[in-house]
Coordinates of C-alpha atoms and ligand atoms in Angstrom, one line a residue:
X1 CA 13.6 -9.8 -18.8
X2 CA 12.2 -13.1 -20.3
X3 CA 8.6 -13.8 -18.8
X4 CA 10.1 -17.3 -18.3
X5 CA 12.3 -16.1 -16.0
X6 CA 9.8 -14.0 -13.9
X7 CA 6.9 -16.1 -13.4
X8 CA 8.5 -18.7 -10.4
X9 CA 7.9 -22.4 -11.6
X10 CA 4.8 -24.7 -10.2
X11 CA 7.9 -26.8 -9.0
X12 CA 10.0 -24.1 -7.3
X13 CA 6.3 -23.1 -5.7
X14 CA 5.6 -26.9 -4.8
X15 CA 8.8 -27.4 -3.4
X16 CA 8.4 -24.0 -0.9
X17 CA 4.3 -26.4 -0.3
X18 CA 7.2 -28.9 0.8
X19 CA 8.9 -26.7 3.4
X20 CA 5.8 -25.7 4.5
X21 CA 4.8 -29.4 5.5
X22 CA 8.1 -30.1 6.9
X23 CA 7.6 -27.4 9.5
X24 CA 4.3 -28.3 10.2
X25 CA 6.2 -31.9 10.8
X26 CA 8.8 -30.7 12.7
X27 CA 7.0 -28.6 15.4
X28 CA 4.7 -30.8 15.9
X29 CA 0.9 -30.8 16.9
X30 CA 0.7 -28.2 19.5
X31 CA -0.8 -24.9 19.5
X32 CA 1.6 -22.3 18.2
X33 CA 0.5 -18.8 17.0
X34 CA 1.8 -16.1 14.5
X35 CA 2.1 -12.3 14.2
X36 CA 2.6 -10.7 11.4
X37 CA 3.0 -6.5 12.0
X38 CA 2.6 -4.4 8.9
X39 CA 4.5 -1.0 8.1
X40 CA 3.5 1.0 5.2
X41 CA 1.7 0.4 1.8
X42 CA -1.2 -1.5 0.9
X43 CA 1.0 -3.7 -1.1
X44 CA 3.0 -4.7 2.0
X45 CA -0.6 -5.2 3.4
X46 CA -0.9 -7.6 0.7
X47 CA 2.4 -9.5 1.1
X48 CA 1.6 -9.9 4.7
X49 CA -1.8 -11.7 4.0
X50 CA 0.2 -14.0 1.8
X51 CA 3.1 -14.2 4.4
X52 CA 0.0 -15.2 6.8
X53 CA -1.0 -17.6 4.5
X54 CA 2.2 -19.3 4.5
X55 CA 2.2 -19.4 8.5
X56 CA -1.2 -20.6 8.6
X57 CA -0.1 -23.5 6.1
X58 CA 2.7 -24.8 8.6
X59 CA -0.2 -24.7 11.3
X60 CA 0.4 -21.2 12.9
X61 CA -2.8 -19.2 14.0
X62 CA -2.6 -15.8 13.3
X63 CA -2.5 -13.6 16.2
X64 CA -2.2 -9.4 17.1
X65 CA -1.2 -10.4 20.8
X66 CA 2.4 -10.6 21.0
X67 CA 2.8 -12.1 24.3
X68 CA 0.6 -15.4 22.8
X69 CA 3.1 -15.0 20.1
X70 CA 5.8 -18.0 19.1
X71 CA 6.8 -16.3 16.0
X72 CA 6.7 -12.4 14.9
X73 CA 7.5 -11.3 11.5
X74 CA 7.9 -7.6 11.0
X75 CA 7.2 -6.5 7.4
X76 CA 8.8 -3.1 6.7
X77 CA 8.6 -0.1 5.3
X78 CA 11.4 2.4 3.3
X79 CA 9.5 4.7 1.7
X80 CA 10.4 7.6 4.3
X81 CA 12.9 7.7 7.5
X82 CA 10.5 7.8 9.9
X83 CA 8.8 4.7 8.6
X84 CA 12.4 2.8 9.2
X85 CA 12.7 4.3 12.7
X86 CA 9.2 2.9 13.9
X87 CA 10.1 -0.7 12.4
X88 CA 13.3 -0.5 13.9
X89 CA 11.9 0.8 17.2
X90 CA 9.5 -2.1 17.2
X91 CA 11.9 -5.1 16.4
X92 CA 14.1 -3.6 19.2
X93 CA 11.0 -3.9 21.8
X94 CA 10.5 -8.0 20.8
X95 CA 14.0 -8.1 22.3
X96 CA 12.8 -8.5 25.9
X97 CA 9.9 -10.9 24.5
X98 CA 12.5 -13.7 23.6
X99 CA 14.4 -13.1 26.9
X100 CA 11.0 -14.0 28.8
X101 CA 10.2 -17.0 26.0
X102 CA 13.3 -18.8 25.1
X103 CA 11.8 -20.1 21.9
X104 CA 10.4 -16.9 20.2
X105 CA 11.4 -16.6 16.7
X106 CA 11.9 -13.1 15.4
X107 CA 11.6 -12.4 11.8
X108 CA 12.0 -9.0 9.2
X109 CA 11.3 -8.4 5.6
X110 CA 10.2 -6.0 3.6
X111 CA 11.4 -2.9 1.7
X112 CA 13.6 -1.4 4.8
X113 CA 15.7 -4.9 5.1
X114 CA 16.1 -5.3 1.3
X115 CA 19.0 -2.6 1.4
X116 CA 22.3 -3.7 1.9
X117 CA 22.8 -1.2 4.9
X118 CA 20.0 -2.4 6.7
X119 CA 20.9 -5.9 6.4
X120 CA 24.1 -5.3 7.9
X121 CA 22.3 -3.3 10.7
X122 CA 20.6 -6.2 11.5
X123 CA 22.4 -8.4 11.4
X124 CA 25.2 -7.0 14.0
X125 CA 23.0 -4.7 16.2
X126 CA 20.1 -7.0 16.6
X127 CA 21.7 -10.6 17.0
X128 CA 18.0 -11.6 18.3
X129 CA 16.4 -11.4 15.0
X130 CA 16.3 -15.2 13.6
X131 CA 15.9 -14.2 10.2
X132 CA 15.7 -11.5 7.4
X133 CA 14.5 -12.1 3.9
X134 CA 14.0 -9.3 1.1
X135 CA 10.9 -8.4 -0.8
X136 CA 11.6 -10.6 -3.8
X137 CA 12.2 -13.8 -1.3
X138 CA 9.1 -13.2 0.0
X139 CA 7.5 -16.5 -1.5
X140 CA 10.4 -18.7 -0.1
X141 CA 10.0 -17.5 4.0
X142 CA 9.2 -22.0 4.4
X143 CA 12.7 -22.6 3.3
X144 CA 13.9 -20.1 5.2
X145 CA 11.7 -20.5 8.6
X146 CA 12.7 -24.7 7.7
X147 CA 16.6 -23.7 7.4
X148 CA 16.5 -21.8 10.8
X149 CA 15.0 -24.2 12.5
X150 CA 16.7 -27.0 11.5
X151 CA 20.2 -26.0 11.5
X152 CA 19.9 -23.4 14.7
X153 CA 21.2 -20.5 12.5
X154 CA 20.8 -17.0 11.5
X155 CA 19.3 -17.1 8.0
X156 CA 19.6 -13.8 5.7
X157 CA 18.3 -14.2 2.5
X158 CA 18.6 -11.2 -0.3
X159 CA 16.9 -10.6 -3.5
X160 CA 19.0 -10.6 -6.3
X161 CA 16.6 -7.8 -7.2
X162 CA 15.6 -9.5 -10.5
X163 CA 12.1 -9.8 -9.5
X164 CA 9.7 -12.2 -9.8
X165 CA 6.2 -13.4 -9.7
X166 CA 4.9 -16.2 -7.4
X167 CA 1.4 -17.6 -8.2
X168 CA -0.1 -20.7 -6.2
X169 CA 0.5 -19.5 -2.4
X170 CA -2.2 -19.0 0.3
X171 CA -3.1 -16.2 1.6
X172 CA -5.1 -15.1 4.9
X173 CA -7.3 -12.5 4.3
X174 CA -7.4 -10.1 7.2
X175 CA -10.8 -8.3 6.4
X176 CA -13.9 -10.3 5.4
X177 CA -15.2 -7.4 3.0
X178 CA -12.3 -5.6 1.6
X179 CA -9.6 -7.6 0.0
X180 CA -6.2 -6.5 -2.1
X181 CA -5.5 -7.9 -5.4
X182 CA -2.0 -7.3 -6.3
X183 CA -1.9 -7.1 -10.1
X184 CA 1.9 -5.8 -10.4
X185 CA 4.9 -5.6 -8.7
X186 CA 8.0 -3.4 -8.9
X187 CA 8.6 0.0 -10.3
X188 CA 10.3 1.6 -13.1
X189 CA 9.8 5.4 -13.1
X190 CA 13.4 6.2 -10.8
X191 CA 11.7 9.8 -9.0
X192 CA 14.3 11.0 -8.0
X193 CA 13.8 11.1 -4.5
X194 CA 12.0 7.7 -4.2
X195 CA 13.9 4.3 -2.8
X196 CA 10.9 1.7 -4.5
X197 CA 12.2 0.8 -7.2
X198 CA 15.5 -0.1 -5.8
X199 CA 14.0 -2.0 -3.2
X200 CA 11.1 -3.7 -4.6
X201 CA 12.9 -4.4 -8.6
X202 CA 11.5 -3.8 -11.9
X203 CA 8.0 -3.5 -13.1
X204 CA 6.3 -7.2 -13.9
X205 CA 2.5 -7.6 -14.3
X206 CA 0.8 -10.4 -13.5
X207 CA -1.5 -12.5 -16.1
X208 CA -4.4 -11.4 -16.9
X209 CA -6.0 -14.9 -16.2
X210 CA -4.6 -15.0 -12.4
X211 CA -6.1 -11.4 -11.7
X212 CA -9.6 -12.3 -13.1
X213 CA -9.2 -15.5 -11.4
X214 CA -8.4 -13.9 -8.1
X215 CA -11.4 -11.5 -8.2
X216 CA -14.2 -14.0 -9.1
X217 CA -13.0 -15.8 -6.1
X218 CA -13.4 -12.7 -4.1
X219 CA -16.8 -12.1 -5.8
X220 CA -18.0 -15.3 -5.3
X221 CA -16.9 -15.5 -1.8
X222 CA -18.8 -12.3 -1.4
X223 CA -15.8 -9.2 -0.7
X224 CA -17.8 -5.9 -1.3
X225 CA -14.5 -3.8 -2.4
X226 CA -11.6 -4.9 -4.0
X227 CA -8.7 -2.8 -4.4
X228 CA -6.3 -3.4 -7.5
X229 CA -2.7 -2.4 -6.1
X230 CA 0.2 -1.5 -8.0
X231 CA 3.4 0.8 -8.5
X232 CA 2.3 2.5 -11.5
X233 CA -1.0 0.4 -11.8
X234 CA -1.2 2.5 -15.6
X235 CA 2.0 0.5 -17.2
X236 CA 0.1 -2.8 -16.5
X237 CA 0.4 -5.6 -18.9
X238 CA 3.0 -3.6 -21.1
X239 CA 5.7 -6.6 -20.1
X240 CA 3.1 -9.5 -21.0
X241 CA 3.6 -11.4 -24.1
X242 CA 0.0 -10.2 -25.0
X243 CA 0.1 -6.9 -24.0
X244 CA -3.0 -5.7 -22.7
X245 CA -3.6 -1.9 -20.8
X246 CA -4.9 -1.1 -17.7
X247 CA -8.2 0.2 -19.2
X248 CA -8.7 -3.0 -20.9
X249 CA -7.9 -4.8 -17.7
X250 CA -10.7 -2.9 -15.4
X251 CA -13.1 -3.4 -18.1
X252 CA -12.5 -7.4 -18.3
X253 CA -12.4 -7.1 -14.4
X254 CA -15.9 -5.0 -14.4
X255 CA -17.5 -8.0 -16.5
X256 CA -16.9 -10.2 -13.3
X257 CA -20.0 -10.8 -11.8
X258 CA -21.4 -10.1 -8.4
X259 CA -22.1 -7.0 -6.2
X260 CA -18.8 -5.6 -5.4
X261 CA -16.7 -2.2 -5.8
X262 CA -13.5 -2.0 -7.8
X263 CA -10.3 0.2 -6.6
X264 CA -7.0 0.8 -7.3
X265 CA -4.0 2.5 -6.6
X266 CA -1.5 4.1 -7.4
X267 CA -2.1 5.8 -11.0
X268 CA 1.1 8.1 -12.4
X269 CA -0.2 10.8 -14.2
X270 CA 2.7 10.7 -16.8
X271 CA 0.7 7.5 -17.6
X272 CA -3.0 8.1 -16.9
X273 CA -4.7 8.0 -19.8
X274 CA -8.4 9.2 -21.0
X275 CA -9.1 5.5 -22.2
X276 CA -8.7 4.8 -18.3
X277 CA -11.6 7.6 -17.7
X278 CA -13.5 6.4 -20.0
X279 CA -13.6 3.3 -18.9
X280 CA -13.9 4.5 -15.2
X281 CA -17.0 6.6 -16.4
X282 CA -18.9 3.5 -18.4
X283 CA -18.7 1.3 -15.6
X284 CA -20.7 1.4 -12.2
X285 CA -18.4 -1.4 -10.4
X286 CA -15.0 1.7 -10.4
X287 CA -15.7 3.3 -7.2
X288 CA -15.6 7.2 -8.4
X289 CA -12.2 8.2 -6.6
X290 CA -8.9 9.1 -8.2
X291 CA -5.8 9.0 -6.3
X292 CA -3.5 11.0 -8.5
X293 CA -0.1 11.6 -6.6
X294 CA 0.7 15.0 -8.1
X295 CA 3.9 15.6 -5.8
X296 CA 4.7 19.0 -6.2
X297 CA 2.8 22.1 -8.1
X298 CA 6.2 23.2 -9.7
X299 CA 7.2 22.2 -12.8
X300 CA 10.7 22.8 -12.0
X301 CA 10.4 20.7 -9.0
X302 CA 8.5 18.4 -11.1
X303 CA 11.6 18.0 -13.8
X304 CA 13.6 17.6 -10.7
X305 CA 11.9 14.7 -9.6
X306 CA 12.2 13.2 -12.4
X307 CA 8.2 12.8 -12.3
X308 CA 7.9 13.6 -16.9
X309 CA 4.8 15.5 -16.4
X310 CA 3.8 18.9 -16.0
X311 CA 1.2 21.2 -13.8
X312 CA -0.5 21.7 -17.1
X313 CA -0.7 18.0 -18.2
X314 CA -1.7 17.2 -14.6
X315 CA -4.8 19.7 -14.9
X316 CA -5.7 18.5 -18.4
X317 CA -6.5 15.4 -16.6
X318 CA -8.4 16.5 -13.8
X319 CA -10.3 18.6 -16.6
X320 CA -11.2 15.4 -18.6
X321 CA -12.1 13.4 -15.1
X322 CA -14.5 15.9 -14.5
X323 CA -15.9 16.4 -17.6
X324 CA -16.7 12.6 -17.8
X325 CA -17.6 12.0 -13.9
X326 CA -18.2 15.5 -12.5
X327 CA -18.9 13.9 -8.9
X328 CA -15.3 12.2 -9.1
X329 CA -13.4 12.4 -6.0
X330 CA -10.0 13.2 -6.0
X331 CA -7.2 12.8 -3.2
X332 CA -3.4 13.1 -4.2
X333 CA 0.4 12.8 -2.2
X334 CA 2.1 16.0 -1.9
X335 CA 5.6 16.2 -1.2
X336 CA 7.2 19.0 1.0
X337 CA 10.3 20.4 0.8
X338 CA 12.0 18.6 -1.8
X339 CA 15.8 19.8 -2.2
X340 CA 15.9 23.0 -3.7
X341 CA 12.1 24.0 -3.1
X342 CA 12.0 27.7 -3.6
X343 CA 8.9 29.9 -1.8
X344 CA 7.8 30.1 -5.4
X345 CA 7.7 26.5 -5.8
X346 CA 5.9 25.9 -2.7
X347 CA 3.5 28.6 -3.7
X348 CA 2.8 26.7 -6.9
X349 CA 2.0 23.9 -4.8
X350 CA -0.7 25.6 -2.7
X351 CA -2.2 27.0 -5.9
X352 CA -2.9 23.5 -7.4
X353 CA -4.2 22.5 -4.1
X354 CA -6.7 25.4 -4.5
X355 CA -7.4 24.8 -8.2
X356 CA -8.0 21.2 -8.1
X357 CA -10.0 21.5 -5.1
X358 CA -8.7 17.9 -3.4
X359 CA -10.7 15.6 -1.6
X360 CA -8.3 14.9 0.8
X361 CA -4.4 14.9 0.5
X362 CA -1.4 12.5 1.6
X363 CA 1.4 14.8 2.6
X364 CA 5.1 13.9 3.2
X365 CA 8.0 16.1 4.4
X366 CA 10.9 15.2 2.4
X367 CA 13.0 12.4 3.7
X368 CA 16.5 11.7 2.4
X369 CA 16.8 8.3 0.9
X370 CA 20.3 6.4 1.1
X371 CA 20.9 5.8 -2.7
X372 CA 18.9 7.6 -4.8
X373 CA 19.8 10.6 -6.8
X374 CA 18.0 13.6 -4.7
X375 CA 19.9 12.9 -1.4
X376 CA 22.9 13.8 -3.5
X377 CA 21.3 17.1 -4.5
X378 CA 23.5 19.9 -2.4
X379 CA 20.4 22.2 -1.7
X380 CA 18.6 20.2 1.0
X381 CA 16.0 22.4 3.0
X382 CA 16.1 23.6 6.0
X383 CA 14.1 21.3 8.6
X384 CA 12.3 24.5 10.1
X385 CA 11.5 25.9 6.8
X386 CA 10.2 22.5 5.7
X387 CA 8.3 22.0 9.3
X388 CA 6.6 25.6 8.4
X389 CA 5.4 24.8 4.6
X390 CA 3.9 21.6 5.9
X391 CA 1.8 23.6 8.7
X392 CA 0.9 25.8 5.9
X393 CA -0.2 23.3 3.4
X394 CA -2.5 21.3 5.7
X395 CA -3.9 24.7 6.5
X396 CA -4.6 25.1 3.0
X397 CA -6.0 21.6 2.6
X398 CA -8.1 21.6 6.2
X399 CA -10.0 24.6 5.1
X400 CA -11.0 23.2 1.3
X401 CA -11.5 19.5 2.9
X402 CA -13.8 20.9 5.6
X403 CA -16.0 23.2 3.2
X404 CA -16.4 20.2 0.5
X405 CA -17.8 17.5 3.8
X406 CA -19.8 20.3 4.6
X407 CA -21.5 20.0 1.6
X408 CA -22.6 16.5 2.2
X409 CA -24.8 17.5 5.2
X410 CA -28.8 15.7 4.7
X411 CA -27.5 13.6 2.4
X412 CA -28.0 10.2 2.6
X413 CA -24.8 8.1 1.7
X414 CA -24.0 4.5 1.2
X415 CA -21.1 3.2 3.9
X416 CA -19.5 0.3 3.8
X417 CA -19.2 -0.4 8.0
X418 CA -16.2 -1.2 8.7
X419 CA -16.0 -1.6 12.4
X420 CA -16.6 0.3 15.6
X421 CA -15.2 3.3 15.9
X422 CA -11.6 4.0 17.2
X423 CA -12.5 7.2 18.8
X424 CA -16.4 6.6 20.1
X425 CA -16.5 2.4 20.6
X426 CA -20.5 3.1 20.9
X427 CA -20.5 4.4 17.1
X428 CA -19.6 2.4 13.9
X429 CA -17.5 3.6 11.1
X430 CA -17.2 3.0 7.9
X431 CA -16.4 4.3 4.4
X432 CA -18.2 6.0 1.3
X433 CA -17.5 5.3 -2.4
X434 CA -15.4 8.1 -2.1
X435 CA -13.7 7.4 0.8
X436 CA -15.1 9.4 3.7
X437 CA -15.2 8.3 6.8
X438 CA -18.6 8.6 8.3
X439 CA -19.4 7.6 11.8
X440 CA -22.8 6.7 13.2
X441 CA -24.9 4.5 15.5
X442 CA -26.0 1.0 14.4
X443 CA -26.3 -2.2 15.1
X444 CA -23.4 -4.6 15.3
X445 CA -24.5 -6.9 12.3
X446 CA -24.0 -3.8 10.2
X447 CA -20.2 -4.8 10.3
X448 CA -19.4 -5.6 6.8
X449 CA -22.2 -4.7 5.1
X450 CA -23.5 -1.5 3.4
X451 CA -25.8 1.2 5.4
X452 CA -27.7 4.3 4.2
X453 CA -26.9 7.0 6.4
X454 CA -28.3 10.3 6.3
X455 CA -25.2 13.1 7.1
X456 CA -26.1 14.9 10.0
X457 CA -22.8 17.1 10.9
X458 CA -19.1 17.3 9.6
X459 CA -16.2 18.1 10.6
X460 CA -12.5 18.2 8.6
X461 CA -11.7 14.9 8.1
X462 CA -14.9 12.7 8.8
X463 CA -18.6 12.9 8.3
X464 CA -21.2 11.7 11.5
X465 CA -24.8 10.9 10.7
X466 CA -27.8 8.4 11.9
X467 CA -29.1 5.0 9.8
X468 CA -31.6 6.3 7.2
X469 CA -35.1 4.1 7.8
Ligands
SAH1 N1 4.1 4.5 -6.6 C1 3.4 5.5 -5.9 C2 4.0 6.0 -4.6 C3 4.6 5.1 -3.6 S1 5.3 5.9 -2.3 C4 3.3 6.7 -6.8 O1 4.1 7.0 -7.6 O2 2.4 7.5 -6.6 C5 4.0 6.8 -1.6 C6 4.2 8.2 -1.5 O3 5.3 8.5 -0.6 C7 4.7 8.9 -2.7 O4 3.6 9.3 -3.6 C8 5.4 10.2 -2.2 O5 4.5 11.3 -2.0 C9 5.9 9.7 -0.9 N2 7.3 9.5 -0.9 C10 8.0 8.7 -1.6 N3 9.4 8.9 -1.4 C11 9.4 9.9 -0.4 C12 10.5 10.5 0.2 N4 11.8 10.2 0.0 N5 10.2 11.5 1.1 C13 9.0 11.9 1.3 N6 7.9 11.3 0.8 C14 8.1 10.3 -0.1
SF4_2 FE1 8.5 5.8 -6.2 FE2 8.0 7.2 -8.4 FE3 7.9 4.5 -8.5 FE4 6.0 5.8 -7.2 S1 6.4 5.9 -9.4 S2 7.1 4.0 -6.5 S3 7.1 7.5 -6.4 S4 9.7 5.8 -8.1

């Protein structure tokens, strides 16, 4: 699609800046708060903070107490059943909410309510929800939130699914240290089994100028990690009108100055490419972790899903990443299950678990996806055999995760803190370069800030150790 047609004008965007005063205007001075409850990726994490933004604008203050709440937006998930269930689940408990406060508005978007069924869910078995907006309306929630009020009426607003790119609105940053940067939207690839792309449109990058501009602000305002987020982050820039890669993007981003660690997610391997490594390997800023969804060990399966690469391909990779950074760590999202999974298949799985030797893996049974072309396949799986390849596979994974923590005993590692922990509240927690989770005693001002901390013990999943002097 013309890039004149994606980008949303600095009027369309001034006009939503509009809405957003008029509903400051129109409720007033009074205290009013805001919650705004996340389901799934880090890129709804993202749209939240911008939905957030938005609320703050009209004079919201963002809350996590729904009780305090005057307005509750839920942001949902698709990606698997289960994810819909809990969003559903949720939105039905705010029912009794607005039966105790007459005013409560009650508001959904997201992935889940931009399909057509789901809409119409809504719309007639949950007559307390105010209003619904999909993923590509995202940027015009004032109008919305404005119509609703104004005219006392149900608003439901879909996408067209055209896609689109809105610059210019606020956002509200819910961590002081870590921050998203979205730098694309949308998805092309069509995996078979997958409902993105129908629900979040096609593939559009963002300018390089707004993503450099984004992260200096970040830099300067002192965020230690900052985590690029995108579909298929490797097509990036290949719909500018200056096409640019996503090697070439890190390496302007990595120029940025200031102290802080660069991320991103989610790479295809179809599209990984060894300038990406290289790039990753030259530059200090790229945290050294690789989250390379691999999916499935088969290449049958592989075809199947539609996913254009092989086991070999896959492994060429990984054989170049560790050539270049041999300490790279390296976590991927397996799924389970998929229709027509043979034991052999599954085996193949489990044998590229052991030969790539993950850091940590992101597991999914297979969940049937209204729409897309694998919940057509006839050969679904059987829930108990799927249930038992799952038990398996962690198995597999526990035991290799364990051994490689193991390893990091009397080192001393840097951690990001992140908090207090959710297990121990006397111990903080935080996060290496790679991405383990290492607990420990500290002080409080540690929050936020990096601590060397020498590994004590491990166990499968997290690391627990004592500030190094
Ligand atoms: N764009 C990312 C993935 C987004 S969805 C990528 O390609 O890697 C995140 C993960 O959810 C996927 O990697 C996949 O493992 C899982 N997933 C997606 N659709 C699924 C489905 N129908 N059933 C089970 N898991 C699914
Ligand atoms: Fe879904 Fe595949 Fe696109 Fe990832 S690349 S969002 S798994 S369709």
């Amino acid at each position: 699609m013309e890039r004149s047609k994606v980008l949303i004008s600095a009027e369309e965007i001034e006009k939503q800046h509009e809405y957003m005063r008029k509903v400051k205007d129109l409720l007033g001075s009074g205290e009013r708060y805001a919650l705004v409850r996340t389901y799934g990726c880090q890129q709804n994490e993202a749209d939240s903070e911008r939905l957030a933004g938005m609320l703050c604008e009209m004079g919201y203050t963002i809350t996590e107490d729904e009780q305090l709440a005057d307005l509750i937006l839920v942001n949902t998930c698709a990606v698997r059943e289960h994810a819909e269930l809990k969003a559903l689940s949720i939105t039905g408990q705010f029912k009794h909410l607005k039966e105790k406060k007459k005013g409560l508005l009650i508001g959904i978007c997201g992935c889940m309510v931009s399909q057509e069924h789901r809409k119409e869910d809504i719309k007639h078995k949950y007559p307390y929800v105010d209003f619904l907006f999909g993923t590509a309306m995202l940027y015009r929630m004032p109008e919305i939130l404005y119509t609703k009020l104004k005219k006392d009426k149900r608003q439901f607003f879909l996408d067209d699914n055209s896609g689109n790119i809105a610059e210019g609105l606020p956002v509200y940053r819910m961590n002081s240290f870590k921050a998203w940067v979205s730098i694309m939207y949308g998805c092309n690839n069509f995996c078979s089994y997958c409902v993105v792309p129908y629900v979040r449109g096609r593939e559009r990058s963002r300018e390089v100028d707004a993503i450099l501009k984004e992260v200096r602000e970040l830099a300067d305002a002192g965020y230690k990690e900052i985590t690029l987020l995108g579909q298929n982050v490797n097509s990036y820039g290949k719909d500018l009108e200056e096409p640019i890669s996503f090697a070439q993007l890190l390496a302007r981003i990595c120029q940025i100055e200031g102290d802080f660690t660069v991320r991103f997610m989610t790479s295809h391997p179809k599209d990984a490419t060894k300038e990406l490594i290289d790039v990753m390997a030259d530059n200090k800023k790229i945290a050294r972790a690789f989250h390379l969804p691999l999916q499935s060990g088969s290449n049958r399966v592989l075809a199947r899903m539609n996913r254009k690469y092989t086991r070999e391909k896959y492994l060429e990779l990984v054989d170049y990443m560790r050539q270049k950074m041999p300490d790279i760590a390296l976590t991927t999202d397996i799924i389970v299950a998929f229709p027509g999974e043979s034991d052999e298949d599954f085996e193949d799985t489990l044998d590229m678990l052991k030969r790539v030797e993950y850091d940590n893996i992101y597991s999914f049974i297979y969940s049937k996806r209204k729409g897309t072309p694998a919940a057509e396949y006839p050969d679904q799986i059987d829930p108990a055999v799927a249930s038992e390849r799952f038990a398996r596979m962690i198995a597999c994974q526990q035991e290799i995760s364990a051994r490689k923590n193991k390893d990091y005993t009397g080192e001393i590692l840097q951690v990001l803190v992140e908090g207090y922990s959710k297990t121990d509240d006397q111990k903080l927690t935080g996060r290496t370069e790679k991405n383990r989770l290492v607990h420990f005693e500290g002080p409080e001002e540690l929050i936020g800030q990096y601590a060397a901390v020498r590994i004590t013990r491990s166990e499968t999943y997290a690391l627990f150790g004592e500030l190094a002097q």
